[in-house]
mmCIF file of C-alpha atoms and ligand atoms in Angstrom:
data_model
loop_
_atom_site.group_PDB
_atom_site.id
_atom_site.type_symbol
_atom_site.label_atom_id
_atom_site.label_comp_id
_atom_site.label_asym_id
_atom_site.label_seq_id
_atom_site.Cartn_x
_atom_site.Cartn_y
_atom_site.Cartn_z
ATOM 1 C CA MET A 1 -57.804 -7.560 67.845
ATOM 2 C CA ALA A 2 -60.753 -8.215 65.743
ATOM 3 C CA VAL A 3 -59.925 -7.150 61.678
ATOM 4 C CA LEU A 4 -62.194 -3.974 60.721
ATOM 5 C CA GLU A 5 -64.887 -4.832 57.907
ATOM 6 C CA LEU A 6 -65.526 -2.278 55.993
ATOM 7 C CA ALA A 7 -69.059 -1.480 53.966
ATOM 8 C CA ILE A 8 -69.738 0.019 51.108
ATOM 9 C CA GLY A 9 -70.712 1.510 47.992
ATOM 10 C CA ASN A 10 -69.249 1.279 44.197
ATOM 11 C CA LYS A 11 -65.815 2.451 44.296
ATOM 12 C CA ASN A 12 -67.545 4.616 41.692
ATOM 13 C CA TYR A 13 -70.178 6.454 42.635
ATOM 14 C CA SER A 14 -69.442 6.372 46.292
ATOM 15 C CA SER A 15 -68.528 9.445 47.716
ATOM 16 C CA TRP A 16 -68.778 8.621 51.337
ATOM 17 C CA SER A 17 -67.892 5.621 50.816
ATOM 18 C CA MET A 18 -63.960 6.960 49.897
ATOM 19 C CA ARG A 19 -63.886 8.524 53.051
ATOM 20 C CA PRO A 20 -63.407 6.309 55.671
ATOM 21 C CA TRP A 21 -61.533 3.854 52.819
ATOM 22 C CA LEU A 22 -59.074 6.575 52.137
ATOM 23 C CA ALA A 23 -58.903 7.362 56.173
ATOM 24 C CA LEU A 24 -57.583 3.288 56.655
ATOM 25 C CA ARG A 25 -55.589 2.993 53.461
ATOM 26 C CA ALA A 26 -53.911 5.782 53.714
ATOM 27 C CA ASN A 27 -52.765 4.840 56.973
ATOM 28 C CA ASP A 28 -51.786 1.819 56.877
ATOM 29 C CA ILE A 29 -55.278 0.053 58.499
ATOM 30 C CA PRO A 30 -55.370 -3.217 58.014
ATOM 31 C CA PHE A 31 -59.374 -3.842 57.311
ATOM 32 C CA VAL A 32 -61.465 -5.977 54.594
ATOM 33 C CA GLU A 33 -63.156 -4.521 52.325
ATOM 34 C CA THR A 34 -67.014 -5.731 51.254
ATOM 35 C CA VAL A 35 -68.568 -3.756 47.990
ATOM 36 C CA ILE A 36 -72.299 -3.475 48.057
ATOM 37 C CA PRO A 37 -73.379 -2.572 44.918
ATOM 38 C CA LEU A 38 -76.047 0.232 45.119
ATOM 39 C CA TYR A 39 -79.559 1.159 43.660
ATOM 40 C CA THR A 40 -79.677 -1.694 41.950
ATOM 41 C CA GLY A 41 -82.792 -2.375 42.619
ATOM 42 C CA ASN A 42 -82.254 -5.534 43.820
ATOM 43 C CA PRO A 43 -83.739 -6.328 47.481
ATOM 44 C CA ALA A 44 -80.348 -8.536 47.368
ATOM 45 C CA ASP A 45 -78.726 -5.710 47.649
ATOM 46 C CA LYS A 46 -80.230 -3.461 50.250
ATOM 47 C CA GLU A 47 -81.016 -6.502 52.542
ATOM 48 C CA ARG A 48 -76.729 -7.094 52.345
ATOM 49 C CA ILE A 49 -77.116 -3.102 53.175
ATOM 50 C CA LEU A 50 -79.644 -3.098 55.960
ATOM 51 C CA SER A 51 -77.862 -6.758 57.367
ATOM 52 C CA PHE A 52 -74.786 -3.919 58.753
ATOM 53 C CA SER A 53 -76.888 -1.299 59.383
ATOM 54 C CA ARG A 54 -80.686 -0.402 59.952
ATOM 55 C CA ALA A 55 -79.758 2.726 58.937
ATOM 56 C CA GLY A 56 -79.399 1.507 55.541
ATOM 57 C CA LYS A 57 -76.388 3.388 54.175
ATOM 58 C CA VAL A 58 -72.457 2.787 53.775
ATOM 59 C CA PRO A 59 -70.239 3.205 54.960
ATOM 60 C CA VAL A 60 -70.167 0.999 57.563
ATOM 61 C CA LEU A 61 -67.380 -0.609 60.112
ATOM 62 C CA VAL A 62 -67.432 -3.225 62.018
ATOM 63 C CA ASP A 63 -64.508 -4.028 64.457
ATOM 64 C CA GLY A 64 -65.642 -6.714 66.324
ATOM 65 C CA ASP A 65 -68.969 -6.360 68.357
ATOM 66 C CA ILE A 66 -69.104 -2.715 67.783
ATOM 67 C CA THR A 67 -71.089 -1.158 64.378
ATOM 68 C CA VAL A 68 -70.310 2.425 63.566
ATOM 69 C CA TRP A 69 -71.933 4.032 60.487
ATOM 70 C CA ASP A 70 -72.248 7.391 59.032
ATOM 71 C CA SER A 71 -68.491 8.578 57.043
ATOM 72 C CA LEU A 72 -67.655 11.549 59.344
ATOM 73 C CA ALA A 73 -68.882 8.650 63.271
ATOM 74 C CA ILE A 74 -66.122 6.059 61.390
ATOM 75 C CA ILE A 75 -63.098 9.172 60.270
ATOM 76 C CA GLU A 76 -63.659 9.228 64.596
ATOM 77 C CA TYR A 77 -64.244 6.013 65.551
ATOM 78 C CA ILE A 78 -61.052 5.436 63.558
ATOM 79 C CA ALA A 79 -58.869 8.585 65.023
ATOM 80 C CA GLU A 80 -59.565 7.124 68.397
ATOM 81 C CA ARG A 81 -58.319 3.516 67.693
ATOM 82 C CA TYR A 82 -55.685 4.676 66.071
ATOM 83 C CA PRO A 83 -54.165 7.610 67.972
ATOM 84 C CA GLU A 84 -50.643 7.775 66.820
ATOM 85 C CA LYS A 85 -52.007 7.966 62.778
ATOM 86 C CA LYS A 86 -52.654 11.383 64.314
ATOM 87 C CA LEU A 87 -56.437 11.616 61.951
ATOM 88 C CA TRP A 88 -56.045 15.253 63.554
ATOM 89 C CA PRO A 89 -53.553 17.615 64.294
ATOM 90 C CA ASP A 90 -52.659 17.815 67.635
ATOM 91 C CA ASP A 91 -52.945 21.728 68.272
ATOM 92 C CA ALA A 92 -56.245 22.406 69.847
ATOM 93 C CA ALA A 93 -57.049 25.438 67.630
ATOM 94 C CA ALA A 94 -55.966 23.094 64.589
ATOM 95 C CA ARG A 95 -58.151 20.886 65.494
ATOM 96 C CA ALA A 96 -61.149 23.249 66.379
ATOM 97 C CA PHE A 97 -60.488 24.558 62.629
ATOM 98 C CA ALA A 98 -60.336 20.568 60.890
ATOM 99 C CA ARG A 99 -63.146 19.771 62.610
ATOM 100 C CA SER A 100 -64.884 22.413 61.925
ATOM 101 C CA VAL A 101 -64.052 22.540 58.448
ATOM 102 C CA CYS A 102 -64.935 18.323 57.986
ATOM 103 C CA ALA A 103 -68.754 19.438 59.889
ATOM 104 C CA GLU A 104 -69.259 22.064 56.688
ATOM 105 C CA MET A 105 -68.634 18.993 54.207
ATOM 106 C CA HIS A 106 -70.521 16.573 56.034
ATOM 107 C CA SER A 107 -73.791 18.476 55.821
ATOM 108 C CA GLY A 108 -72.879 21.300 53.164
ATOM 109 C CA PHE A 109 -72.168 21.620 49.782
ATOM 110 C CA MET A 110 -75.290 20.427 48.661
ATOM 111 C CA ALA A 111 -75.431 21.979 45.677
ATOM 112 C CA LEU A 112 -71.936 20.943 44.257
ATOM 113 C CA ARG A 113 -73.155 17.754 45.604
ATOM 114 C CA ASN A 114 -76.757 17.027 43.193
ATOM 115 C CA GLU A 115 -74.280 18.795 40.200
ATOM 116 C CA CYS A 116 -71.644 16.915 39.882
ATOM 117 C CA GLY A 117 -72.101 13.530 41.551
ATOM 118 C CA MET A 118 -68.585 11.346 41.760
ATOM 119 C CA ASN A 119 -68.914 9.051 38.992
ATOM 120 C CA LEU A 120 -64.777 8.147 38.153
ATOM 121 C CA HIS A 121 -66.050 6.598 34.172
ATOM 122 C CA ARG A 122 -67.445 10.592 33.135
ATOM 123 C CA PRO A 123 -65.260 11.807 30.503
ATOM 124 C CA VAL A 124 -63.612 14.969 32.079
ATOM 125 C CA ARG A 125 -66.191 17.580 30.707
ATOM 126 C CA ALA A 126 -67.813 20.771 32.017
ATOM 127 C CA VAL A 127 -71.442 21.924 32.725
ATOM 128 C CA THR A 128 -72.748 24.799 33.247
ATOM 129 C CA LEU A 129 -73.340 25.381 37.466
ATOM 130 C CA SER A 130 -76.343 27.204 39.066
ATOM 131 C CA ALA A 131 -75.016 30.005 41.222
ATOM 132 C CA ASP A 132 -75.096 28.015 44.419
ATOM 133 C CA ALA A 133 -73.063 25.138 42.743
ATOM 134 C CA ARG A 134 -70.291 28.482 41.851
ATOM 135 C CA ALA A 135 -70.198 29.920 45.769
ATOM 136 C CA ASN A 136 -69.723 25.917 46.950
ATOM 137 C CA VAL A 137 -66.863 25.801 44.749
ATOM 138 C CA ALA A 138 -65.790 28.581 45.982
ATOM 139 C CA ARG A 139 -65.552 28.269 49.562
ATOM 140 C CA VAL A 140 -64.053 24.972 48.868
ATOM 141 C CA GLN A 141 -61.469 26.578 47.695
ATOM 142 C CA GLN A 142 -61.211 29.415 50.283
ATOM 143 C CA ILE A 143 -61.400 25.839 53.213
ATOM 144 C CA TRP A 144 -58.359 24.435 51.494
ATOM 145 C CA ARG A 145 -56.408 28.058 50.968
ATOM 146 C CA GLU A 146 -56.954 29.101 54.428
ATOM 147 C CA CYS A 147 -56.289 25.491 55.341
ATOM 148 C CA ARG A 148 -52.757 25.440 53.718
ATOM 149 C CA THR A 149 -52.307 28.670 55.561
ATOM 150 C CA ARG A 150 -52.277 28.846 58.487
ATOM 151 C CA TYR A 151 -51.709 25.000 59.269
ATOM 152 C CA GLY A 152 -50.294 23.130 56.417
ATOM 153 C CA ALA A 153 -46.171 23.769 56.835
ATOM 154 C CA GLY A 154 -45.710 20.707 58.184
ATOM 155 C CA GLY A 155 -46.152 18.500 54.345
ATOM 156 C CA PRO A 156 -48.939 19.234 51.334
ATOM 157 C CA PHE A 157 -52.671 18.254 53.226
ATOM 158 C CA LEU A 158 -54.840 20.105 54.459
ATOM 159 C CA PHE A 159 -53.001 20.507 58.205
ATOM 160 C CA GLY A 160 -49.420 19.001 56.707
ATOM 161 C CA ARG A 161 -49.748 15.561 56.657
ATOM 162 C CA PHE A 162 -52.678 13.757 55.716
ATOM 163 C CA GLY A 163 -55.453 13.567 57.776
ATOM 164 C CA ALA A 164 -59.400 13.850 58.404
ATOM 165 C CA ALA A 165 -60.397 16.945 56.908
ATOM 166 C CA ASP A 166 -57.959 15.368 53.134
ATOM 167 C CA ALA A 167 -59.952 11.885 53.552
ATOM 168 C CA MET A 168 -63.796 13.999 54.150
ATOM 169 C CA TYR A 169 -62.521 16.141 51.419
ATOM 170 C CA ALA A 170 -60.947 13.972 48.857
ATOM 171 C CA PRO A 171 -64.451 12.438 46.379
ATOM 172 C CA VAL A 172 -64.597 16.840 46.022
ATOM 173 C CA VAL A 173 -60.988 16.285 44.190
ATOM 174 C CA HIS A 174 -62.592 14.020 41.702
ATOM 175 C CA ARG A 175 -65.403 16.318 41.273
ATOM 176 C CA PHE A 176 -63.391 19.203 40.671
ATOM 177 C CA ARG A 177 -61.599 17.176 37.911
ATOM 178 C CA THR A 178 -64.439 15.524 36.728
ATOM 179 C CA TYR A 179 -65.926 18.202 35.746
ATOM 180 C CA ALA A 180 -63.389 20.699 34.715
ATOM 181 C CA ILE A 181 -63.741 23.056 37.505
ATOM 182 C CA GLU A 182 -61.784 25.678 36.786
ATOM 183 C CA VAL A 183 -59.530 26.487 40.638
ATOM 184 C CA THR A 184 -57.275 28.630 41.755
ATOM 185 C CA PRO A 185 -53.217 27.219 41.300
ATOM 186 C CA GLU A 186 -53.070 26.788 44.927
ATOM 187 C CA THR A 187 -56.112 24.499 44.868
ATOM 188 C CA GLN A 188 -54.959 22.876 41.804
ATOM 189 C CA ALA A 189 -51.680 22.018 43.628
ATOM 190 C CA TYR A 190 -53.661 20.460 46.636
ATOM 191 C CA MET A 191 -55.336 18.355 44.202
ATOM 192 C CA ASP A 192 -52.123 17.182 42.687
ATOM 193 C CA THR A 193 -50.875 16.243 45.940
ATOM 194 C CA MET A 194 -54.255 13.737 46.609
ATOM 195 C CA MET A 195 -54.277 12.225 43.343
ATOM 196 C CA ALA A 196 -50.853 11.740 43.451
ATOM 197 C CA MET A 197 -51.362 9.582 47.028
ATOM 198 C CA PRO A 198 -51.207 6.112 46.434
ATOM 199 C CA ALA A 199 -54.199 5.116 48.397
ATOM 200 C CA PHE A 200 -56.449 7.338 46.046
ATOM 201 C CA GLN A 201 -54.748 6.361 42.823
ATOM 202 C CA GLU A 202 -56.075 2.546 44.145
ATOM 203 C CA TRP A 203 -59.107 3.577 45.107
ATOM 204 C CA THR A 204 -59.363 5.425 41.614
ATOM 205 C CA ARG A 205 -58.026 2.309 39.848
ATOM 206 C CA ASP A 206 -60.844 -0.079 41.286
ATOM 207 C CA GLY A 207 -63.967 2.642 40.685
ATOM 208 C CA LEU A 208 -63.128 2.324 36.891
ATOM 209 C CA ALA A 209 -62.963 -1.137 36.911
ATOM 210 C CA GLU A 210 -65.655 -1.557 38.325
ATOM 211 C CA THR A 211 -68.644 -2.422 35.250
ATOM 212 C CA LEU A 212 -72.144 -1.522 37.059
ATOM 213 C CA VAL A 213 -74.109 1.450 35.715
ATOM 214 C CA ILE A 214 -76.624 3.898 37.732
ATOM 215 C CA GLU A 215 -78.464 5.319 35.509
ATOM 216 C CA ARG A 216 -79.514 8.434 37.842
ATOM 217 C CA PHE A 217 -76.239 9.045 37.964
ATOM 218 C CA GLU A 218 -74.836 9.495 34.831
ATOM 219 C CA THR A 219 -77.096 12.493 33.660
ATOM 220 C CA VAL A 220 -75.273 14.997 33.761
HETATM 221 N N1 LIG B 301 -74.465 11.261 55.858
HETATM 222 C C1 LIG B 301 -74.329 9.715 55.294
HETATM 223 C C2 LIG B 301 -74.129 9.302 53.672
HETATM 224 C C3 LIG B 301 -73.968 8.097 53.697
HETATM 225 C C4 LIG B 301 -75.450 8.031 51.731
HETATM 226 O O1 LIG B 301 -76.049 8.766 51.888
HETATM 227 N N2 LIG B 301 -74.562 6.422 51.557
HETATM 228 C C5 LIG B 301 -75.340 6.343 50.402
HETATM 229 C C6 LIG B 301 -73.891 6.044 49.391
HETATM 230 S S1 LIG B 301 -73.152 7.070 48.759
HETATM 231 C C7 LIG B 301 -76.246 5.232 50.353
HETATM 232 O O2 LIG B 301 -75.544 4.029 50.974
HETATM 233 N N3 LIG B 301 -76.695 4.803 49.463
HETATM 234 C C8 LIG B 301 -77.681 3.565 49.317
HETATM 235 C C9 LIG B 301 -79.397 3.416 49.654
HETATM 236 O O3 LIG B 301 -79.592 4.645 49.784
HETATM 237 O O4 LIG B 301 -80.122 2.772 49.118
HETATM 238 C C10 LIG B 301 -72.326 9.424 55.461
HETATM 239 O O5 LIG B 301 -72.199 10.313 55.713
HETATM 240 O O6 LIG B 301 -72.036 8.625 55.770
#
């Protein structure tokens, strides 16, 4: 079996990269990681991303002669290749719910993403959020509460055990922390669970050790 290779961006900033990376690492799935600095202005860096995928974006997973680009597609691929890791819940209703909240994250929350970009270096400090971003924060908390209440009895994660939905929402944990967003006690408890994960801590440590600064992400 070929060793998986995951091409990712800077760990400090690349929220999309964090998702499949966490899904792999938290499940002890062996893979080689290739970090490509983003937005350096150096055409060679962009060429390197393009050599993995013509979409020109990371993350990209390479498994032998199979290439999967896009965070959610990669998580789906991992779930299929390692069914024993149970990235999706067994129960059909829970699975449908998990897929829906993952898709909602993947395609939404633009205001929160724009106003609170993931930036692990950033000193913890509150910002004034737009009404749309505040609505995003409320919706994320509603999703987490509903997942935990309906399907979380088997453990501390959204669907009990750690799974795809936790991986997809992991960067939001950093955003809520870094931008000092006021959250409910249940949200804080879930964030604490995520932040205590060795894989989450490893990503954070690596990101904090990076020195490359991307000016356009340092504005808030
Ligand atoms: N929807 C894509 C988004 C991927 C994406 O936007 N990646 C950014 C970094 S987080 C990127 O590769 N940017 C580099 C560039 O555009 O040159 C996914 O889920 O993987």
